PDB file of C-alpha atoms in Angstrom:
ATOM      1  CA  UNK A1253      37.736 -53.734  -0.742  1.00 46.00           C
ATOM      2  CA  UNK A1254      37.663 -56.720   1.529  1.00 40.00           C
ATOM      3  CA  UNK A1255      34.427 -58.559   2.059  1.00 41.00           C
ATOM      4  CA  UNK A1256      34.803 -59.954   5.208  1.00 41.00           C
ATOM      5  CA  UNK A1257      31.861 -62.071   6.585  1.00 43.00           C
ATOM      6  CA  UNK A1258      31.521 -60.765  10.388  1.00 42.00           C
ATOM      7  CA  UNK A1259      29.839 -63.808  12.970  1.00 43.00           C
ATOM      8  CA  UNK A1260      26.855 -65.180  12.959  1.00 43.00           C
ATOM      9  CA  UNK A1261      24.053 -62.753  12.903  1.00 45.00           C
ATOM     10  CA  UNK A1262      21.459 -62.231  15.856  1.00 44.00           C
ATOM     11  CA  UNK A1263      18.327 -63.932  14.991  1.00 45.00           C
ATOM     12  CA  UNK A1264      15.456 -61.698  12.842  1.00 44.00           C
ATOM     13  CA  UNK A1265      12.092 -61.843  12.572  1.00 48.00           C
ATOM     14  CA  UNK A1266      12.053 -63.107   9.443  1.00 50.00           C
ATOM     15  CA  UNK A1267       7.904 -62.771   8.160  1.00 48.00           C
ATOM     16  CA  UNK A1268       8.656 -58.953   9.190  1.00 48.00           C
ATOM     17  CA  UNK A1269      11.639 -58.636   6.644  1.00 51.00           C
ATOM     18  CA  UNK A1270       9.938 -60.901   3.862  1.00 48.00           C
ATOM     19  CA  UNK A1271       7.362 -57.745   4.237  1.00 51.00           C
ATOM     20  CA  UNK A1272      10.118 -55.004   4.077  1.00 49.00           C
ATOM     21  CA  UNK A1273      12.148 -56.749   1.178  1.00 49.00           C
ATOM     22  CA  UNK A1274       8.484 -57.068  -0.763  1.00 50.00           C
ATOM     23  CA  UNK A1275       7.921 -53.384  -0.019  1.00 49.00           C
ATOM     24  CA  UNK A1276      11.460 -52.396  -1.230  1.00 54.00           C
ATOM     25  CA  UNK A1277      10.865 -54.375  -4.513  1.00 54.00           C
ATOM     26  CA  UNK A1278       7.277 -52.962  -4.929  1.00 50.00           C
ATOM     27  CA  UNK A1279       8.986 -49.425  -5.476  1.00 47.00           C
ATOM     28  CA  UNK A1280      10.721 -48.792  -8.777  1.00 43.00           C
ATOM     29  CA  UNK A1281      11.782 -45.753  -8.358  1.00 45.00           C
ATOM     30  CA  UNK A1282      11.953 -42.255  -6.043  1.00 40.00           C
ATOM     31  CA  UNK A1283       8.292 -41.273  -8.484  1.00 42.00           C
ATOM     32  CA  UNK A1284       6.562 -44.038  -6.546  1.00 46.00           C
ATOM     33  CA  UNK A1285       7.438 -42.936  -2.732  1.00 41.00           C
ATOM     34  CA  UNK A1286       4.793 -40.814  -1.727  1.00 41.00           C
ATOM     35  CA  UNK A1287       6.575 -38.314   0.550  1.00 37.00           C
ATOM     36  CA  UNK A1288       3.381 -37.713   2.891  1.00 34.00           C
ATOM     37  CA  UNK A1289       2.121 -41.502   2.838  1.00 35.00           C
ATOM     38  CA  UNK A1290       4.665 -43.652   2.743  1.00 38.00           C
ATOM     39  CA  UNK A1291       4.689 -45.963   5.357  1.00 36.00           C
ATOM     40  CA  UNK A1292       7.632 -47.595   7.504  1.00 38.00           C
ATOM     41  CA  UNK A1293       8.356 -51.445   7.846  1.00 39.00           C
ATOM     42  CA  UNK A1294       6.555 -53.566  10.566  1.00 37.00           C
ATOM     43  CA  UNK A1295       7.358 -53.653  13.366  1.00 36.00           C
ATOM     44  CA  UNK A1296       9.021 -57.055  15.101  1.00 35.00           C
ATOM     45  CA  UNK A1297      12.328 -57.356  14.311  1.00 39.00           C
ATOM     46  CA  UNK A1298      15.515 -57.179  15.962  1.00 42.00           C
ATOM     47  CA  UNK A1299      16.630 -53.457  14.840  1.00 47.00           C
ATOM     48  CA  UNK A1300      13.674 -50.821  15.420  1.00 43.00           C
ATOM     49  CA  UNK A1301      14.334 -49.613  12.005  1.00 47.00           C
ATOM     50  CA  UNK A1302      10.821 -48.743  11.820  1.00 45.00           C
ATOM     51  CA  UNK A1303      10.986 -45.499  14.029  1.00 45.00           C
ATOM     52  CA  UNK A1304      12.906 -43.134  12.102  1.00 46.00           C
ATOM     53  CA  UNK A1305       9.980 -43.210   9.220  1.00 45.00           C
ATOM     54  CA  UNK A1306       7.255 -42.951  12.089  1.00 48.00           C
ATOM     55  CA  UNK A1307       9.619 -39.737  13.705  1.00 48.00           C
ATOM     56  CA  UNK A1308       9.294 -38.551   9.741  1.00 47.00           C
ATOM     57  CA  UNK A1309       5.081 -39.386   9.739  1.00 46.00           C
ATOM     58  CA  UNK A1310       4.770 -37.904  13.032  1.00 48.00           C
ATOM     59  CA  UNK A1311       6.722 -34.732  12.358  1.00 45.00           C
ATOM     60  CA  UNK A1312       4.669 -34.092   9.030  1.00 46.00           C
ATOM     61  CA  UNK A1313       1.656 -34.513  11.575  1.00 46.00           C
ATOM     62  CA  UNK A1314       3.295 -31.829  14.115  1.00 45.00           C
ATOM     63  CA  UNK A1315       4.058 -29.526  11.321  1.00 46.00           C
ATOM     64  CA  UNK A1316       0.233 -29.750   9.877  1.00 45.00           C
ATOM     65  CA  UNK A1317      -1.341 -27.123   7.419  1.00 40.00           C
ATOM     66  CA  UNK A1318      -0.359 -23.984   9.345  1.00 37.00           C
ATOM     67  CA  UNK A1319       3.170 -24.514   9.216  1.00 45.00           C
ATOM     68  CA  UNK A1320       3.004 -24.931   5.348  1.00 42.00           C
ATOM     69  CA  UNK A1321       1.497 -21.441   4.594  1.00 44.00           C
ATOM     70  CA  UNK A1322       4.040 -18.888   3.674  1.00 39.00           C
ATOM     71  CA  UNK A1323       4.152 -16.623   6.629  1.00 42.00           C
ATOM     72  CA  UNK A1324       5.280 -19.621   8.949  1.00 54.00           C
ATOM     73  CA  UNK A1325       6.433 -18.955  12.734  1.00 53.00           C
ATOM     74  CA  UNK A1326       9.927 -17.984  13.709  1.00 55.00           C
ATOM     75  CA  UNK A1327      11.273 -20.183  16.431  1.00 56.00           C
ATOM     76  CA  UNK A1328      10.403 -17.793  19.051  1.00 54.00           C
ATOM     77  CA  UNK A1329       6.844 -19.093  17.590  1.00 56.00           C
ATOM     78  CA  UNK A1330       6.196 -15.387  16.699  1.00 58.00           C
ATOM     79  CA  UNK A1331       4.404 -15.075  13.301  1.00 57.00           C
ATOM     80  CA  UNK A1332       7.038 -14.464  10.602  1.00 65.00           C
ATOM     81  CA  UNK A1333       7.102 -13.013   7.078  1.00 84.00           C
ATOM     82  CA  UNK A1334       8.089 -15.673   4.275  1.00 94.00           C
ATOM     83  CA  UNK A1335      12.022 -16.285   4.145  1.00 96.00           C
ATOM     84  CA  UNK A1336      14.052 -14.845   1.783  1.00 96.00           C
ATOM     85  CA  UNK A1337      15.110 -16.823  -1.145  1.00 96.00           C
ATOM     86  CA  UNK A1338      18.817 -16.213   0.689  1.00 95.00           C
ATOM     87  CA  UNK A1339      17.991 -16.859   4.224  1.00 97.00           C
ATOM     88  CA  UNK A1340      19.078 -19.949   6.178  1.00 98.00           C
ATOM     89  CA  UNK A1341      15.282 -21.360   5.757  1.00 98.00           C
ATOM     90  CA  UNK A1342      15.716 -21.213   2.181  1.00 98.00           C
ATOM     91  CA  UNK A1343      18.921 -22.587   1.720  1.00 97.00           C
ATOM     92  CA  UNK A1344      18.769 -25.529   4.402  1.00 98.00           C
ATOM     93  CA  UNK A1345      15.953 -26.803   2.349  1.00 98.00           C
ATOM     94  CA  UNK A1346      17.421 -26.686  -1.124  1.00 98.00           C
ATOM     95  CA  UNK A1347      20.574 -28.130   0.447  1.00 97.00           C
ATOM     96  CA  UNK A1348      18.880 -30.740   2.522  1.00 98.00           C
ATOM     97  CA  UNK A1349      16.735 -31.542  -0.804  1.00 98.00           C
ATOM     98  CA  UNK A1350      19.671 -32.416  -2.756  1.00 97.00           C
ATOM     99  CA  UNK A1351      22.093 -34.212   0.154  1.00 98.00           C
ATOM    100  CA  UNK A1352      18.727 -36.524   0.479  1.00 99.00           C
ATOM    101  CA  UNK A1353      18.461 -37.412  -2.892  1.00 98.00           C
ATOM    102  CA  UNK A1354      21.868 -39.369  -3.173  1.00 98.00           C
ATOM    103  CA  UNK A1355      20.833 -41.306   0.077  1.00 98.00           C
ATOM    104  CA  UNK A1356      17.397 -42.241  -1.537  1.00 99.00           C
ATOM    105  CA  UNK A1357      19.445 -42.938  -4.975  1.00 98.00           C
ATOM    106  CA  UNK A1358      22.233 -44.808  -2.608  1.00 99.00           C
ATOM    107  CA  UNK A1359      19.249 -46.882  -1.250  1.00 99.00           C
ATOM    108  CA  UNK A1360      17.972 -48.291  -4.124  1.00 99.00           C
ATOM    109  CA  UNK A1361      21.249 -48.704  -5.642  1.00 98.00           C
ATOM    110  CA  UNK A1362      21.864 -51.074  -2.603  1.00 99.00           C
ATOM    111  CA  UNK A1363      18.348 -52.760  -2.802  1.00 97.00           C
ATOM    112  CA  UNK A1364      19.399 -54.067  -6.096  1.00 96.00           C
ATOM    113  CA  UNK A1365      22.838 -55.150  -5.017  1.00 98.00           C
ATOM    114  CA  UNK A1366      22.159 -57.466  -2.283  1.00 98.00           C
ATOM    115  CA  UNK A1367      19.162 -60.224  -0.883  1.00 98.00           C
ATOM    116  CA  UNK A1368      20.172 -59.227   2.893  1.00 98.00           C
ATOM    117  CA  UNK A1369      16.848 -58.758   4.497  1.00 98.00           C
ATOM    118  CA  UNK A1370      18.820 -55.940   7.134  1.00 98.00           C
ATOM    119  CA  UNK A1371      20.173 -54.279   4.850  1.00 98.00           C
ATOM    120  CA  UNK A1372      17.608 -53.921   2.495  1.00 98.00           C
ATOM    121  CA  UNK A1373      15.207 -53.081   5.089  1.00 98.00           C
ATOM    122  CA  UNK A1374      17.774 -50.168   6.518  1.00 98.00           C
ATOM    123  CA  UNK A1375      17.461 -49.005   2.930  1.00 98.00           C
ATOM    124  CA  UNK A1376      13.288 -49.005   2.395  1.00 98.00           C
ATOM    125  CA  UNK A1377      13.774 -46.806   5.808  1.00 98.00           C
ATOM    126  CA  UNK A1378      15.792 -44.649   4.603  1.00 98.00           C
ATOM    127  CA  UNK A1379      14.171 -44.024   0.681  1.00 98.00           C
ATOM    128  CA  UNK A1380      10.580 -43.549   3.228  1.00 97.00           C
ATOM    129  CA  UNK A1381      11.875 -41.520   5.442  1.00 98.00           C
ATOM    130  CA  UNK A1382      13.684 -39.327   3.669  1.00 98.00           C
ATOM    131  CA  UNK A1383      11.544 -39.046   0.960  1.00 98.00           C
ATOM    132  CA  UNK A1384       9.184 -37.660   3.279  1.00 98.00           C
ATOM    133  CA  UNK A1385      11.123 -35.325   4.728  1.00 98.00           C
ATOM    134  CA  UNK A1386      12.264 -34.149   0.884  1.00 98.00           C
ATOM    135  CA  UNK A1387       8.761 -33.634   0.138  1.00 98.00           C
ATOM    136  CA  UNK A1388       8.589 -31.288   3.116  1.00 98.00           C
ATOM    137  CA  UNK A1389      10.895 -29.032   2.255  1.00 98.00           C
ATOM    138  CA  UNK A1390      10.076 -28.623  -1.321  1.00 98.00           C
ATOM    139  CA  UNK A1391       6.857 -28.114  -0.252  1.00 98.00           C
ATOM    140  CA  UNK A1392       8.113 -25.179   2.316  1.00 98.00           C
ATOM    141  CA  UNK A1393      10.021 -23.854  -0.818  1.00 98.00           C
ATOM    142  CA  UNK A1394       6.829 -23.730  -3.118  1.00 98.00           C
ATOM    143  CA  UNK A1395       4.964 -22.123  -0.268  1.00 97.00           C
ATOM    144  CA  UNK A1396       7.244 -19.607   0.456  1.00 98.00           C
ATOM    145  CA  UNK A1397       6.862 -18.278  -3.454  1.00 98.00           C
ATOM    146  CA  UNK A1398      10.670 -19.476  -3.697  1.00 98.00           C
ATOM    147  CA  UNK A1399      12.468 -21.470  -6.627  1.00 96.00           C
ATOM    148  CA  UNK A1400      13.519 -25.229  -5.629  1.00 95.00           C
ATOM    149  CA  UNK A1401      17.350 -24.321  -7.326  1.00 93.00           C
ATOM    150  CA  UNK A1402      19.441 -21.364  -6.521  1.00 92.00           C
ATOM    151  CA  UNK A1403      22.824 -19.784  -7.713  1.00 90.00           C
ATOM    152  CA  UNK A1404      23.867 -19.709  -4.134  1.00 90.00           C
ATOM    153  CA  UNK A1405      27.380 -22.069  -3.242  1.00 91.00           C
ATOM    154  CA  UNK A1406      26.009 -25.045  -1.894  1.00 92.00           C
ATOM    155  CA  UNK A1407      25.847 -24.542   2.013  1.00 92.00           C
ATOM    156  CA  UNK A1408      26.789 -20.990   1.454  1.00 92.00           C
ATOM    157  CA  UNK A1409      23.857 -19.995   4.597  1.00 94.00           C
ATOM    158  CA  UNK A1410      25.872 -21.637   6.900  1.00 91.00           C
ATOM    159  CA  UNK A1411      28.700 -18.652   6.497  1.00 84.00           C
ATOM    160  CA  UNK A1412      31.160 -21.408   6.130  1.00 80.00           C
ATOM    161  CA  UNK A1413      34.413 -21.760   4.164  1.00 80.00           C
ATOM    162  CA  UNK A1414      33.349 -23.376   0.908  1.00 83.00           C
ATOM    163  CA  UNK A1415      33.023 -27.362   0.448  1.00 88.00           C
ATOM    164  CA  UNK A1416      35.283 -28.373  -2.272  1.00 89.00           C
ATOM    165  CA  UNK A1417      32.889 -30.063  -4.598  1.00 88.00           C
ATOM    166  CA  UNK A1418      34.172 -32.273  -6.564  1.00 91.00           C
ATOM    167  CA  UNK A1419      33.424 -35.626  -8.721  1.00 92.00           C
ATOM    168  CA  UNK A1420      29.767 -35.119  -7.860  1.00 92.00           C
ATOM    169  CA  UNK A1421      30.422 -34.511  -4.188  1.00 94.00           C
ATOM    170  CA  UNK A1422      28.755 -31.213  -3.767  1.00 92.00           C
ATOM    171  CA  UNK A1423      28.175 -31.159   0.270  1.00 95.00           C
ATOM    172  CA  UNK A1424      29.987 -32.657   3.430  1.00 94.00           C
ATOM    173  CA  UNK A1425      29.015 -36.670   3.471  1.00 96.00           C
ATOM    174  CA  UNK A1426      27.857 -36.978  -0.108  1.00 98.00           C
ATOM    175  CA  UNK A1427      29.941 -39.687  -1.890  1.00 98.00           C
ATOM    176  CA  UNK A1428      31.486 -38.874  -5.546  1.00 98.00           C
ATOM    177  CA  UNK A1429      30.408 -40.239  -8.506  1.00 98.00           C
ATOM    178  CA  UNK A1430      33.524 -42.855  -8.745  1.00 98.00           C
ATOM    179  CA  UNK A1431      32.145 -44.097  -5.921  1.00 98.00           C
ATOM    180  CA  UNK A1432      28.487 -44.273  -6.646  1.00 98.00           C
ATOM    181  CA  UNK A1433      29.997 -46.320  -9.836  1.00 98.00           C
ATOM    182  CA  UNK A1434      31.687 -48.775  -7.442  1.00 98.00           C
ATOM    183  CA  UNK A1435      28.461 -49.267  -5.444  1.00 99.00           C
ATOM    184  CA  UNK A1436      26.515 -50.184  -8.403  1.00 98.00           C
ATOM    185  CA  UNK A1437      29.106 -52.388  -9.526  1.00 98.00           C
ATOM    186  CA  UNK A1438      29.463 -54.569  -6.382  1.00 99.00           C
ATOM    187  CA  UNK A1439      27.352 -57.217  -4.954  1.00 98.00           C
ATOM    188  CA  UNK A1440      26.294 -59.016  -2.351  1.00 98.00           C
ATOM    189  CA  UNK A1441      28.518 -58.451   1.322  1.00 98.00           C
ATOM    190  CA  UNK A1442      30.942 -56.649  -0.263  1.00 99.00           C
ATOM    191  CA  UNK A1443      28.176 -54.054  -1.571  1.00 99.00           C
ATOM    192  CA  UNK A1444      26.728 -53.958   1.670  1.00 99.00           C
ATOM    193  CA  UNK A1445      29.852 -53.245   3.511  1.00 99.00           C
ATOM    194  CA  UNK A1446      30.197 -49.722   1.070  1.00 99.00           C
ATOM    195  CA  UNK A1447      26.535 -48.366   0.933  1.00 99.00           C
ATOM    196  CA  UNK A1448      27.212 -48.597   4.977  1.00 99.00           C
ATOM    197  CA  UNK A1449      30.483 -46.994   4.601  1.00 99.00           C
ATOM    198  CA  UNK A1450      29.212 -44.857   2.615  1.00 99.00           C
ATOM    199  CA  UNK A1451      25.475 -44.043   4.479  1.00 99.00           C
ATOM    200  CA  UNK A1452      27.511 -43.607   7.556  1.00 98.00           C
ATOM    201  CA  UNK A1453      29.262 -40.649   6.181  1.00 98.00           C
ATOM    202  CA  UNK A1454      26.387 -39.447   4.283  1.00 98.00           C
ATOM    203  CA  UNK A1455      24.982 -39.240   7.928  1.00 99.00           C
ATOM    204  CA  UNK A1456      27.650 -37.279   8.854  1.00 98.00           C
ATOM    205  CA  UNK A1457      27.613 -34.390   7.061  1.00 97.00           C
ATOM    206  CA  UNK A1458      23.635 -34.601   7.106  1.00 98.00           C
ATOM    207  CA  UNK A1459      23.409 -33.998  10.685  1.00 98.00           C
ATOM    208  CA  UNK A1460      26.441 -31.422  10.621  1.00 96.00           C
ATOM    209  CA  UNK A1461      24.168 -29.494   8.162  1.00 97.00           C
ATOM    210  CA  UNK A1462      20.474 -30.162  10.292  1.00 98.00           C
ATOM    211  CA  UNK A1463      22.332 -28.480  13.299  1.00 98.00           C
ATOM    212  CA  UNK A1464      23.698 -25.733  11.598  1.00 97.00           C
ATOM    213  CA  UNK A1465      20.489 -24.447  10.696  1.00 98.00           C
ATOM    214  CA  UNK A1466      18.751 -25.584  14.109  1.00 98.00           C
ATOM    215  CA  UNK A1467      21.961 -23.583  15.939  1.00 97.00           C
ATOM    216  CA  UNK A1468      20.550 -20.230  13.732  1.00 97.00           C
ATOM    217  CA  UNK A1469      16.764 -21.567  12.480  1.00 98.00           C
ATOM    218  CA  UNK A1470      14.108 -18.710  12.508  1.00 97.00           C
ATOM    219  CA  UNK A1471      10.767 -20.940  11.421  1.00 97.00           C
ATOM    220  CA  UNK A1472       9.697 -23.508  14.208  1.00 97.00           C
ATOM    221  CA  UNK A1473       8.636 -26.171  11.880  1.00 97.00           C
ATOM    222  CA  UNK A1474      11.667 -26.289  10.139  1.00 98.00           C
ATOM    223  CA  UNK A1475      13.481 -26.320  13.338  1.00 98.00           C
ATOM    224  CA  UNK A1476      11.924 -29.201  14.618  1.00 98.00           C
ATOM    225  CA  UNK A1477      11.997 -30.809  11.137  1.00 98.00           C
ATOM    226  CA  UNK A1478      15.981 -30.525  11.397  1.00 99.00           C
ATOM    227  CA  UNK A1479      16.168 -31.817  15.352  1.00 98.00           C
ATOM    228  CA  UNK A1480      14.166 -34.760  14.216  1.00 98.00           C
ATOM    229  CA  UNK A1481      17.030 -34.941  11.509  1.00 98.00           C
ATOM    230  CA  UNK A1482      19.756 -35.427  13.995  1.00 98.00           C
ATOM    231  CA  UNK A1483      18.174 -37.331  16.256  1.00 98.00           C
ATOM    232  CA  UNK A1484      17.021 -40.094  13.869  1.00 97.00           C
ATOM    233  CA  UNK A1485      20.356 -39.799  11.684  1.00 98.00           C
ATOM    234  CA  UNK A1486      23.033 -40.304  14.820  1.00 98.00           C
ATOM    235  CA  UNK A1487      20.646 -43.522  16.010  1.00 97.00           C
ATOM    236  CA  UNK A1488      21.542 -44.590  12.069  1.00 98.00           C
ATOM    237  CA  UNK A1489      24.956 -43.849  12.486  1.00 98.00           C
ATOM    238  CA  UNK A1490      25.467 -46.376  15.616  1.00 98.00           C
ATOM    239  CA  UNK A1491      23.112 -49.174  13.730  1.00 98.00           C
ATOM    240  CA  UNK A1492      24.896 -49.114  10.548  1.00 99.00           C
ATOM    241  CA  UNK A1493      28.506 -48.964  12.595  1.00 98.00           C
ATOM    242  CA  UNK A1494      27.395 -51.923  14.045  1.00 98.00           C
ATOM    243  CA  UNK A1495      26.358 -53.770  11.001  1.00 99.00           C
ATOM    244  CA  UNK A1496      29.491 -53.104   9.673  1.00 99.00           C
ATOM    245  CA  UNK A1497      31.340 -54.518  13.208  1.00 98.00           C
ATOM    246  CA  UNK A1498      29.070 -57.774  12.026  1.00 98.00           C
ATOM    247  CA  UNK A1499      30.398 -58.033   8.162  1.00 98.00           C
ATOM    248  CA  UNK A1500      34.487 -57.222   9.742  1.00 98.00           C
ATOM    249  CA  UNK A1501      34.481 -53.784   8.635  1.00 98.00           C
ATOM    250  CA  UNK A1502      34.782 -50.412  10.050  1.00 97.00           C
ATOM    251  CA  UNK A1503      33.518 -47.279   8.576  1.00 97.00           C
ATOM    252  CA  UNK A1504      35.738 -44.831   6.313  1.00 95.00           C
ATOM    253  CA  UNK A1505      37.326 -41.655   7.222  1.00 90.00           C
ATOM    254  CA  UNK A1506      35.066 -38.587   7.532  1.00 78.00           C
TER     255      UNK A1506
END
């Protein structure tokens, strides 16, 4: 793949990504991100990479206790009963679970493939953020008396034709395991070009998931859980097609 060095960069703050590069080495793995605590990069720089992990904090804040317990509220905000372990609740967070996962293991695959300050700090954004939102929805699960795996097709609540997994690639966006190989065996601009090409996909099918189950959603905390989703993921999709404008490369097919 061709590692094309875009123009000169726009000028960072560069104490402000010294701190996020430091906070991205301080965690060694997904064990030591505290999905309710973590906290996002400072603030200062260039990119406002800190907001998606304060949208993240500040939905968990929104949500609060009530929306935990088991009986939830349907997004009429009527009081519902717990959701089936094959009902769109269910499955959007067993789904969402996994699809985050390979952009938290993408992330730190990245932070250990490149010095960029940027990039890096889009990744320590990305492992906080959804990390956080993981946490949430396993949470939800364990509440709701259900188990975190199921039998169920993959995306099977959205009544669509099947995604053909394959190589590892079990949803829309997630990247195969040939590629997560590449990744890891890449380095510096060249690495950063594919996490990006691959993120920005990853994004993709992430927010084509979040609003399929906001389109048919019946708890109101998940709801807003998966509009904060889309929101914060399409602002990531224009950021990282623009860093990718900056190193001469353009993102890959859907």
């Amino acid at each position: 793949m061709a590692a094309a060095q875009g123009g000169a960069q726009p000028p960072m703050d560069d104490a402000a990504d010294a701190n996020d590069a430091a906070a991205l080495d301080d965690v060694a793995d997904l064990d030591d991100v505290d999905p309710i605590t973590a906290h996002a990069p400072a603030p200062g720089r260039r990119r406002t990479l800190w907001w998606p992990a304060a949208l993240a904090a500040a939905v968990a804040l929104c949500l609060g206790v009530p929306a935990l317990v088991a009986s939830g509220s349907s997004a009429s905000g009527t009081v519902a009963a717990a959701p089936s372990t094959n009902s769109p609740e269910a499955g959007f967070a067993r789904d969402m679970a996994t699809h985050h996962q390979q952009a938290i293991d993408m992330s730190f695959i990245i932070r250990d493939r490149t010095d960029n300050a940027e990039v890096r700090g889009l990744a320590f954004d990305i492992i906080n953020t959804q990390a956080n939102q993981r946490g949430m929805m396993m949470g939800w699960l364990d509440q709701w008396g259900l188990t975190q795996n199921s039998s169920a097709a993959p995306m099977a609540w959205m009544k669509m034709a099947p995604y053909p997994a394959h190589d590892g690639s079990l949803m829309p966006g997630m990247a195969t395991n040939t590629q997560l190989d590449q990744l890891r065996q890449l380095s510096g601009t060249a690495a950063e070009i594919f996490y990006l090409q691959l993120m920005l996909n990853h994004h993709k099918g992430g927010i084509e998931m979040a609003q399929g189950y906001a389109d048919v959603a019946q708890n109101a905390a998940e709801k807003r859980l998966a509009d904060s989703m889309v929101a914060s993921q399409t602002s990531e999709i224009q950021l990282m097609t623009n860093m990718l404008a900056e190193r001469g490369a353009k993102p890959l097919p859907s």
